[in-house]
mmCIF file of C-alpha atoms in Angstrom:
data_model
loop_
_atom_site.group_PDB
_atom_site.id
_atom_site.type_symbol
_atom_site.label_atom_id
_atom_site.label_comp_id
_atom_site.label_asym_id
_atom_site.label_seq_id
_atom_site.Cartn_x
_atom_site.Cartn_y
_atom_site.Cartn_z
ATOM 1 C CA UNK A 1 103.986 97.940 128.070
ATOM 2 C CA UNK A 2 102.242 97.815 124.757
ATOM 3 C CA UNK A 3 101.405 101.725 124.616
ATOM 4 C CA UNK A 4 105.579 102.388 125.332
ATOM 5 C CA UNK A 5 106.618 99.707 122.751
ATOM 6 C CA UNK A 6 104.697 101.209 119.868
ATOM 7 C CA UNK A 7 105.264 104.734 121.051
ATOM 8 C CA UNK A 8 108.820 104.027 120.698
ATOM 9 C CA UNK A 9 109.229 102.220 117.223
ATOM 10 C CA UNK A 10 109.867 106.094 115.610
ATOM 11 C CA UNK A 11 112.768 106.734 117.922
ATOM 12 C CA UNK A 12 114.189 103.260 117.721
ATOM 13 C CA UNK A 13 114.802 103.634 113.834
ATOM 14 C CA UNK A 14 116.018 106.867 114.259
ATOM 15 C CA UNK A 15 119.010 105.559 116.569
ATOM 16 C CA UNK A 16 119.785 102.528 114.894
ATOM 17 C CA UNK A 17 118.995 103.494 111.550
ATOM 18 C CA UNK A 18 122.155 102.524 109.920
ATOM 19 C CA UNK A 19 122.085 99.321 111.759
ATOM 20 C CA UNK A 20 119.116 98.860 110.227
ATOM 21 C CA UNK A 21 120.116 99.517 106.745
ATOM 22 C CA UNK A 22 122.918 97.519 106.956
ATOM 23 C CA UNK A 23 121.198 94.535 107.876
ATOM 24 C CA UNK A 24 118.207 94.914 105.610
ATOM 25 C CA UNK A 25 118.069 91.919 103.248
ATOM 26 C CA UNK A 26 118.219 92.945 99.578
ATOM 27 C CA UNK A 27 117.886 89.196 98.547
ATOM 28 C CA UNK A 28 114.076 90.932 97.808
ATOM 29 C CA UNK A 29 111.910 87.618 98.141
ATOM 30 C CA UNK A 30 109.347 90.202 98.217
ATOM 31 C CA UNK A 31 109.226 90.350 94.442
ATOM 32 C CA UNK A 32 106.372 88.279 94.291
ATOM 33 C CA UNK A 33 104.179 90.550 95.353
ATOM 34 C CA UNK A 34 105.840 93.123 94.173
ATOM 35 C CA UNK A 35 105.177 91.959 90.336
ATOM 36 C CA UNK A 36 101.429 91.543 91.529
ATOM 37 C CA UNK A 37 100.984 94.811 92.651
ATOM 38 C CA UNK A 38 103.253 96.508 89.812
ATOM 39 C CA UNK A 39 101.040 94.320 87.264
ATOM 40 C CA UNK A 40 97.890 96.334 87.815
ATOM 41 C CA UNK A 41 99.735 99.648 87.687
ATOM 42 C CA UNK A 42 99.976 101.829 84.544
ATOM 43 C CA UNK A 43 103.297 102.691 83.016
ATOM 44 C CA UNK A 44 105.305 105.402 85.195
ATOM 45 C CA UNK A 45 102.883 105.020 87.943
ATOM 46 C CA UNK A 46 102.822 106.743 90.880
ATOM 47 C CA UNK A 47 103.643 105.326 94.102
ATOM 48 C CA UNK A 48 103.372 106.331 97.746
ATOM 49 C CA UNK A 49 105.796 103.711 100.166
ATOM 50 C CA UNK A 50 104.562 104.823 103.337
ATOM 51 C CA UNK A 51 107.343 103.618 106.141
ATOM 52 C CA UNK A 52 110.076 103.340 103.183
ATOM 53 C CA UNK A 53 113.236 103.131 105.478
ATOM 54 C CA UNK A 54 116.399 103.531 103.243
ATOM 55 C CA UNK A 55 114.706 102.774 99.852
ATOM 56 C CA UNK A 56 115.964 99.135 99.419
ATOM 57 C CA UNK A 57 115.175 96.910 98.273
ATOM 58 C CA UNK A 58 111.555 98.024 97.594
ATOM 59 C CA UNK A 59 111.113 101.580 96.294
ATOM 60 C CA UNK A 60 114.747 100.314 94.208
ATOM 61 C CA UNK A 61 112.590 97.779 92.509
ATOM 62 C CA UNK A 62 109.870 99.879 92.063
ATOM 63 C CA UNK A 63 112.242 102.776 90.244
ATOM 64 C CA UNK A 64 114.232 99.977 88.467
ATOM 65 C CA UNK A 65 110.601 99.427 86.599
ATOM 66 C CA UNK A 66 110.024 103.105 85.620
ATOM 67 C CA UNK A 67 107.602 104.117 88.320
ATOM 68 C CA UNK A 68 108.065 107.492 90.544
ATOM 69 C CA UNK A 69 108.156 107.327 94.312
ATOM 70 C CA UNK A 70 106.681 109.193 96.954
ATOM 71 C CA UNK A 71 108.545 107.589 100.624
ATOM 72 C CA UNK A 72 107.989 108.721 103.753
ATOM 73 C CA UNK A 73 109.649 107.205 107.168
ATOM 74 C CA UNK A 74 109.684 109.826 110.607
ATOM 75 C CA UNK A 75 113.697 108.684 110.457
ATOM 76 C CA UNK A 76 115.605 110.989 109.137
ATOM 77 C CA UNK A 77 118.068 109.277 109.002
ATOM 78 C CA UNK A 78 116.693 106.715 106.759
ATOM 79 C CA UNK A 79 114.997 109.435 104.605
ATOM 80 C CA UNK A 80 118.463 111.049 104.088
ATOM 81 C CA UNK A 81 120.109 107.790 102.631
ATOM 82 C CA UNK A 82 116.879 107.599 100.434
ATOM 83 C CA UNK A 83 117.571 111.127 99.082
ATOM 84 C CA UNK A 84 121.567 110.393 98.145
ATOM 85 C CA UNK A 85 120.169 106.970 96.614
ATOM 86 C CA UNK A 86 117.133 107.641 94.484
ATOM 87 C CA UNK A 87 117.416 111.871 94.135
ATOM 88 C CA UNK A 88 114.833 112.231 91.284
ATOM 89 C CA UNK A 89 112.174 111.250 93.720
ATOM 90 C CA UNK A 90 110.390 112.558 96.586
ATOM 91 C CA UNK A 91 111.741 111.594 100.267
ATOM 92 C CA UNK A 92 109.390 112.896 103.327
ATOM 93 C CA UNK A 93 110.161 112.940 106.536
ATOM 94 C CA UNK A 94 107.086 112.618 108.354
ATOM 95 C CA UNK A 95 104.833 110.248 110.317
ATOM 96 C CA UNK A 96 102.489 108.169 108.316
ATOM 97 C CA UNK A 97 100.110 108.301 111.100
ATOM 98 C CA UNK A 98 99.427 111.921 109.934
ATOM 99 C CA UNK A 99 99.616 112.199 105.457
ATOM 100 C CA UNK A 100 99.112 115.836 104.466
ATOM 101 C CA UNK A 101 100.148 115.038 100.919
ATOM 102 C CA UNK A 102 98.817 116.838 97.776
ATOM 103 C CA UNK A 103 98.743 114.640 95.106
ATOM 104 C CA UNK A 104 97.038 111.194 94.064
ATOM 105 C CA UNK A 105 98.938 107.853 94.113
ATOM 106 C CA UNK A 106 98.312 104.687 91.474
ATOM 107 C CA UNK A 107 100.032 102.597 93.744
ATOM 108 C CA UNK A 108 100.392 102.355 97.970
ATOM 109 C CA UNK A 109 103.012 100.179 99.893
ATOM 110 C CA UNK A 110 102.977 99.423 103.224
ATOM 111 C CA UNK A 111 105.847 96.528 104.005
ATOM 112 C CA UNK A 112 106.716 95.731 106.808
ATOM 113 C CA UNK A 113 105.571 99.134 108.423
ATOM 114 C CA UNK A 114 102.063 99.263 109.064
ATOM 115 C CA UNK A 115 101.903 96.813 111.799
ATOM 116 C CA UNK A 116 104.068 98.387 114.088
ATOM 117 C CA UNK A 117 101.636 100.701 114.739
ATOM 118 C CA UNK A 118 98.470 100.016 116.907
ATOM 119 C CA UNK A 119 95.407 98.349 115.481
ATOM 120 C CA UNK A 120 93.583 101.735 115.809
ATOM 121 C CA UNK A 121 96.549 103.636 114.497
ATOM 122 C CA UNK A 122 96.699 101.198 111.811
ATOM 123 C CA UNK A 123 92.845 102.143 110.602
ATOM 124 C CA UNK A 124 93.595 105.831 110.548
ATOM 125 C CA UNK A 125 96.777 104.696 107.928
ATOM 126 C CA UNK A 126 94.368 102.503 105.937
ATOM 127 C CA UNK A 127 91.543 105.542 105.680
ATOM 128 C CA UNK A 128 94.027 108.378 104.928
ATOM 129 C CA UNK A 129 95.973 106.581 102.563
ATOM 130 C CA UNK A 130 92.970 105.190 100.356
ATOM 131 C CA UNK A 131 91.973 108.623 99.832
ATOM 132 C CA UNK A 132 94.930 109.680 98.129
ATOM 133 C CA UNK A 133 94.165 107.040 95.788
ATOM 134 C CA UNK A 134 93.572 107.415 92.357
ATOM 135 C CA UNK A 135 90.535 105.441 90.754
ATOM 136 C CA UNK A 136 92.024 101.883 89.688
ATOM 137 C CA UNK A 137 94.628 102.243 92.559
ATOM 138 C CA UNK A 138 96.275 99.533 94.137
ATOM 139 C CA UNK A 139 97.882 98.639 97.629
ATOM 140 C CA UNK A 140 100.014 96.115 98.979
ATOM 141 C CA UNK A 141 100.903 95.941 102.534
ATOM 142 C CA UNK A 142 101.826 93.515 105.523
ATOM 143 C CA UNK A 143 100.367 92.443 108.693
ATOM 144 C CA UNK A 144 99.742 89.836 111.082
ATOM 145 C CA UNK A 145 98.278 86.020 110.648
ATOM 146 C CA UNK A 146 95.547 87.637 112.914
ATOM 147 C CA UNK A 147 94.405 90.267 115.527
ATOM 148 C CA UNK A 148 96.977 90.533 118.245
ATOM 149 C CA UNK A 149 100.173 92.659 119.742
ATOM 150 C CA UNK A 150 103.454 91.036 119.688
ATOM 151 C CA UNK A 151 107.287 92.460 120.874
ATOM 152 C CA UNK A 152 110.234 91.500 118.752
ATOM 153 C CA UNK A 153 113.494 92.857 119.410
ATOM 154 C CA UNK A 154 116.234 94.852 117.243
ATOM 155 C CA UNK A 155 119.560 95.938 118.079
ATOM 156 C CA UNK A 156 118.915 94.311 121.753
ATOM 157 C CA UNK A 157 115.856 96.737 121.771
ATOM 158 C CA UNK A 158 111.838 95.754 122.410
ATOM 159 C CA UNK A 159 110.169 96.528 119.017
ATOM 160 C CA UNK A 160 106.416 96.671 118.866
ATOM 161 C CA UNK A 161 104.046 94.676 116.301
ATOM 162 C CA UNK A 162 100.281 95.125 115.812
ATOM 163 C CA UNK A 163 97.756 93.671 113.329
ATOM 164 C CA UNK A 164 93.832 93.338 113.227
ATOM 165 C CA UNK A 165 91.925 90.582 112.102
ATOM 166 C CA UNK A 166 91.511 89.637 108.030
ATOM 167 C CA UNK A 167 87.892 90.560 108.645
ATOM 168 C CA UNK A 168 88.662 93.745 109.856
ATOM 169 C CA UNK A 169 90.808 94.579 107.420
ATOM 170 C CA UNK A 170 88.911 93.023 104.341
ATOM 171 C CA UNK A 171 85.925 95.346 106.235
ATOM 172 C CA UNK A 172 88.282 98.999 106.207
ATOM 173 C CA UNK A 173 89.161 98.459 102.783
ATOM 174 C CA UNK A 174 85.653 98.174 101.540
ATOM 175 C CA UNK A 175 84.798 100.996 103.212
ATOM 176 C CA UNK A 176 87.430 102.939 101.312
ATOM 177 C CA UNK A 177 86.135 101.402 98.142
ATOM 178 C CA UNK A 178 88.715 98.309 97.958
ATOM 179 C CA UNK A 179 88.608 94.832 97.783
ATOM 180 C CA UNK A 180 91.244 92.290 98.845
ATOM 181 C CA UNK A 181 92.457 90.226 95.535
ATOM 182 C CA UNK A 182 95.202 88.467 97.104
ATOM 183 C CA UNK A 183 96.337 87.213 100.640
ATOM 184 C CA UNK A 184 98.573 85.061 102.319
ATOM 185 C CA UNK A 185 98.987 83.999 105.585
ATOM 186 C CA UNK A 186 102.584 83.356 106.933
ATOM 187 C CA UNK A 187 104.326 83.040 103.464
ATOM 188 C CA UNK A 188 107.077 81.239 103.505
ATOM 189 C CA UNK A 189 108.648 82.165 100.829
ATOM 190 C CA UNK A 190 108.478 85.796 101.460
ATOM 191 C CA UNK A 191 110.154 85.450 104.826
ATOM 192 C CA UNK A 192 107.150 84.156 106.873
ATOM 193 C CA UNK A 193 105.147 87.540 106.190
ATOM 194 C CA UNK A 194 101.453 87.930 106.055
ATOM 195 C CA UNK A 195 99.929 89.951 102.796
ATOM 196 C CA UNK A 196 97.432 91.727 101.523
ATOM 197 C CA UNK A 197 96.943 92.895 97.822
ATOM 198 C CA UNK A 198 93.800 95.150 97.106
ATOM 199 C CA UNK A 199 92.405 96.648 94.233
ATOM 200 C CA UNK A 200 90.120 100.380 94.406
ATOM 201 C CA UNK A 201 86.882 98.409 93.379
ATOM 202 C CA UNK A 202 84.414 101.843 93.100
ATOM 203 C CA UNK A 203 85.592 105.449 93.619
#
Protein backbone atom coordinates (compact mmCIF):
# COMPACT_ATOMS: atom_id res chain seq x y z
CA UNK A 1 0.00 0.00 0.00
CA UNK A 2 2.79 2.32 0.92
CA UNK A 3 4.63 2.13 -2.63
CA UNK A 4 0.85 3.18 -4.36
CA UNK A 5 0.22 5.94 -1.73
CA UNK A 6 3.44 7.81 -2.39
CA UNK A 7 3.42 6.98 -6.06
CA UNK A 8 0.24 8.74 -6.19
CA UNK A 9 0.75 12.07 -4.16
CA UNK A 10 1.85 13.83 -7.86
CA UNK A 11 -1.44 12.89 -9.44
CA UNK A 12 -3.54 13.63 -6.41
CA UNK A 13 -2.47 17.43 -6.48
CA UNK A 14 -2.84 17.56 -9.94
CA UNK A 15 -6.73 16.65 -9.66
CA UNK A 16 -7.57 18.48 -6.74
CA UNK A 17 -5.31 21.22 -7.10
CA UNK A 18 -7.72 23.99 -6.74
CA UNK A 19 -9.23 22.26 -3.85
CA UNK A 20 -6.14 22.45 -2.51
CA UNK A 21 -5.49 26.04 -2.99
CA UNK A 22 -8.58 26.98 -1.77
CA UNK A 23 -8.22 25.42 1.42
CA UNK A 24 -4.60 26.28 2.04
CA UNK A 25 -4.36 28.36 5.23
CA UNK A 26 -2.79 31.78 4.62
CA UNK A 27 -3.09 32.57 8.43
CA UNK A 28 1.02 31.71 7.76
CA UNK A 29 1.91 30.50 11.44
CA UNK A 30 4.83 29.41 9.56
CA UNK A 31 6.45 32.81 9.88
CA UNK A 32 8.47 31.78 12.58
CA UNK A 33 10.60 29.94 10.80
CA UNK A 34 10.28 31.70 8.05
CA UNK A 35 12.05 34.93 9.77
CA UNK A 36 14.77 32.32 10.94
CA UNK A 37 15.60 31.14 7.77
CA UNK A 38 15.16 34.66 5.91
CA UNK A 39 17.52 36.08 8.85
CA UNK A 40 20.62 34.31 7.61
CA UNK A 41 19.93 35.20 3.98
CA UNK A 42 21.52 38.18 2.18
CA UNK A 43 19.42 40.93 0.72
CA UNK A 44 17.52 39.77 -2.63
CA UNK A 45 18.49 36.27 -1.99
CA UNK A 46 17.86 33.58 -3.97
CA UNK A 47 15.50 30.95 -3.17
CA UNK A 48 14.59 27.52 -4.48
CA UNK A 49 10.81 26.27 -2.82
CA UNK A 50 10.96 22.88 -3.96
CA UNK A 51 7.10 21.44 -3.79
CA UNK A 52 5.76 25.25 -3.84
CA UNK A 53 2.03 24.43 -4.67
CA UNK A 54 0.22 27.76 -5.56
CA UNK A 55 2.83 30.17 -4.04
CA UNK A 56 0.92 31.05 -0.78
CA UNK A 57 1.46 31.77 1.68
CA UNK A 58 5.22 30.93 1.56
CA UNK A 59 7.06 31.96 -1.61
CA UNK A 60 4.33 35.33 -1.03
CA UNK A 61 6.22 35.99 2.13
CA UNK A 62 9.35 35.31 0.81
CA UNK A 63 8.74 37.95 -2.35
CA UNK A 64 6.93 40.37 0.07
CA UNK A 65 10.71 40.60 1.69
CA UNK A 66 12.59 41.28 -1.60
CA UNK A 67 13.94 37.84 -2.30
CA UNK A 68 13.57 36.01 -5.92
CA UNK A 69 11.98 32.61 -6.21
CA UNK A 70 12.75 29.60 -7.95
CA UNK A 71 9.25 27.00 -7.27
CA UNK A 72 8.82 23.92 -8.59
CA UNK A 73 5.62 21.46 -7.92
CA UNK A 74 4.95 18.35 -10.84
CA UNK A 75 1.17 20.10 -10.69
CA UNK A 76 0.62 22.10 -13.23
CA UNK A 77 -1.96 23.21 -12.16
CA UNK A 78 -0.56 24.69 -9.10
CA UNK A 79 2.50 25.99 -11.07
CA UNK A 80 0.08 27.87 -13.40
CA UNK A 81 -1.68 29.85 -10.49
CA UNK A 82 1.98 30.55 -9.28
CA UNK A 83 2.83 32.09 -12.69
CA UNK A 84 -0.52 34.56 -12.84
CA UNK A 85 0.39 35.37 -9.03
CA UNK A 86 4.08 36.09 -8.70
CA UNK A 87 5.10 36.55 -12.81
CA UNK A 88 8.58 38.11 -12.20
CA UNK A 89 9.71 34.80 -10.89
CA UNK A 90 10.52 31.47 -12.05
CA UNK A 91 7.64 28.64 -11.87
CA UNK A 92 8.86 24.90 -12.90
CA UNK A 93 6.95 22.28 -13.49
CA UNK A 94 8.87 19.37 -12.65
CA UNK A 95 9.45 16.65 -10.04
CA UNK A 96 11.74 17.51 -7.25
CA UNK A 97 12.79 14.00 -7.11
CA UNK A 98 14.82 14.81 -10.31
CA UNK A 99 16.47 18.99 -10.11
CA UNK A 100 18.27 19.71 -13.38
CA UNK A 101 18.52 23.37 -12.46
CA UNK A 102 21.40 25.71 -13.51
CA UNK A 103 21.92 28.11 -11.07
CA UNK A 104 22.91 28.35 -7.22
CA UNK A 105 20.32 29.05 -4.47
CA UNK A 106 21.05 31.19 -0.96
CA UNK A 107 18.10 29.80 0.38
CA UNK A 108 16.07 26.08 0.04
CA UNK A 109 12.43 25.37 1.29
CA UNK A 110 10.96 22.31 1.64
CA UNK A 111 7.35 22.74 3.65
CA UNK A 112 5.28 20.53 3.89
CA UNK A 113 6.57 18.61 0.70
CA UNK A 114 9.45 16.60 1.35
CA UNK A 115 7.87 14.02 3.44
CA UNK A 116 5.49 12.82 1.14
CA UNK A 117 8.00 11.25 -0.57
CA UNK A 118 9.76 7.98 0.60
CA UNK A 119 12.57 8.03 3.11
CA UNK A 120 14.96 7.01 0.25
CA UNK A 121 13.36 9.42 -2.15
CA UNK A 122 13.63 11.92 0.47
CA UNK A 123 17.75 11.47 0.63
CA UNK A 124 18.09 11.85 -3.10
CA UNK A 125 16.00 15.53 -2.47
CA UNK A 126 18.32 16.36 0.45
CA UNK A 127 21.72 15.46 -1.77
CA UNK A 128 20.58 17.18 -5.02
CA UNK A 129 19.30 20.12 -3.49
CA UNK A 130 22.44 20.91 -1.17
CA UNK A 131 24.44 21.00 -4.18
CA UNK A 132 22.78 23.77 -5.71
CA UNK A 133 23.66 25.58 -2.72
CA UNK A 134 25.62 28.48 -2.55
CA UNK A 135 28.39 28.70 0.27
CA UNK A 136 26.54 30.25 3.46
CA UNK A 137 23.23 28.69 2.16
CA UNK A 138 20.44 27.90 4.19
CA UNK A 139 17.42 25.35 4.27
CA UNK A 140 14.34 24.97 6.03
CA UNK A 141 12.13 22.08 5.58
CA UNK A 142 9.50 19.70 7.35
CA UNK A 143 9.27 16.21 8.38
CA UNK A 144 8.19 13.75 10.77
CA UNK A 145 8.63 13.53 14.85
CA UNK A 146 10.59 10.36 13.69
CA UNK A 147 11.28 7.53 11.14
CA UNK A 148 8.03 6.09 9.95
CA UNK A 149 5.19 6.03 6.96
CA UNK A 150 1.89 7.40 7.74
CA UNK A 151 -1.57 7.88 5.30
CA UNK A 152 -3.60 11.01 5.76
CA UNK A 153 -6.37 11.74 3.59
CA UNK A 154 -7.41 14.84 1.25
CA UNK A 155 -10.37 15.44 -0.70
CA UNK A 156 -11.67 11.81 0.61
CA UNK A 157 -8.33 10.56 -0.99
CA UNK A 158 -5.30 8.34 0.85
CA UNK A 159 -2.30 10.77 0.90
CA UNK A 160 1.10 9.39 1.68
CA UNK A 161 3.66 10.76 4.47
CA UNK A 162 7.29 9.68 5.00
CA UNK A 163 10.09 10.92 7.30
CA UNK A 164 13.50 9.42 8.58
CA UNK A 165 14.88 9.66 11.82
CA UNK A 166 16.58 13.20 13.30
CA UNK A 167 19.78 11.18 13.21
CA UNK A 168 19.48 10.40 9.82
CA UNK A 169 18.76 13.51 8.78
CA UNK A 170 21.21 15.54 11.08
CA UNK A 171 23.73 12.61 9.35
CA UNK A 172 22.64 13.62 5.26
CA UNK A 173 23.05 17.10 5.96
CA UNK A 174 26.55 16.81 7.23
CA UNK A 175 27.41 14.96 4.52
CA UNK A 176 26.35 17.77 2.23
CA UNK A 177 28.31 20.13 4.39
CA UNK A 178 25.28 21.33 6.77
CA UNK A 179 24.52 21.43 10.16
CA UNK A 180 21.10 21.51 11.85
CA UNK A 181 20.77 25.01 13.93
CA UNK A 182 17.27 24.68 14.78
CA UNK A 183 14.56 21.90 15.31
CA UNK A 184 11.36 21.26 16.65
CA UNK A 185 9.44 18.44 17.20
CA UNK A 186 5.57 18.66 16.80
CA UNK A 187 5.30 22.53 17.08
CA UNK A 188 2.38 23.60 18.14
CA UNK A 189 2.28 26.69 17.18
CA UNK A 190 3.16 26.07 13.65
CA UNK A 191 0.28 23.67 13.19
CA UNK A 192 1.78 20.57 14.93
CA UNK A 193 4.72 20.40 12.23
CA UNK A 194 8.13 19.03 12.77
CA UNK A 195 11.28 21.40 11.56
CA UNK A 196 14.45 21.57 10.59
CA UNK A 197 16.64 24.76 10.01
CA UNK A 198 20.29 24.15 8.68
CA UNK A 199 23.04 26.22 7.90
CA UNK A 200 25.98 25.16 4.83
CA UNK A 201 28.71 24.77 7.63
CA UNK A 202 31.91 24.05 4.95
CA UNK A 203 31.63 24.07 1.13
Amino acid sequence: MSDDAASNVIALYQAYAADFDRSRSRELMEKPWLDRFLAHLPPKASILDMGCGAGEPIARYCIERGHQLTGIDASISLILLCRERFPGHRWLVGDMRDLRLDRRFDGLIAWHSLFHLTPDDQQIVLERSMRRATENAVLLFTAGPDRQETFGRFCGQTLYHASLAFEEYRLILADGGFEIIAHEIEDQSCGGATIYLAKRSRS
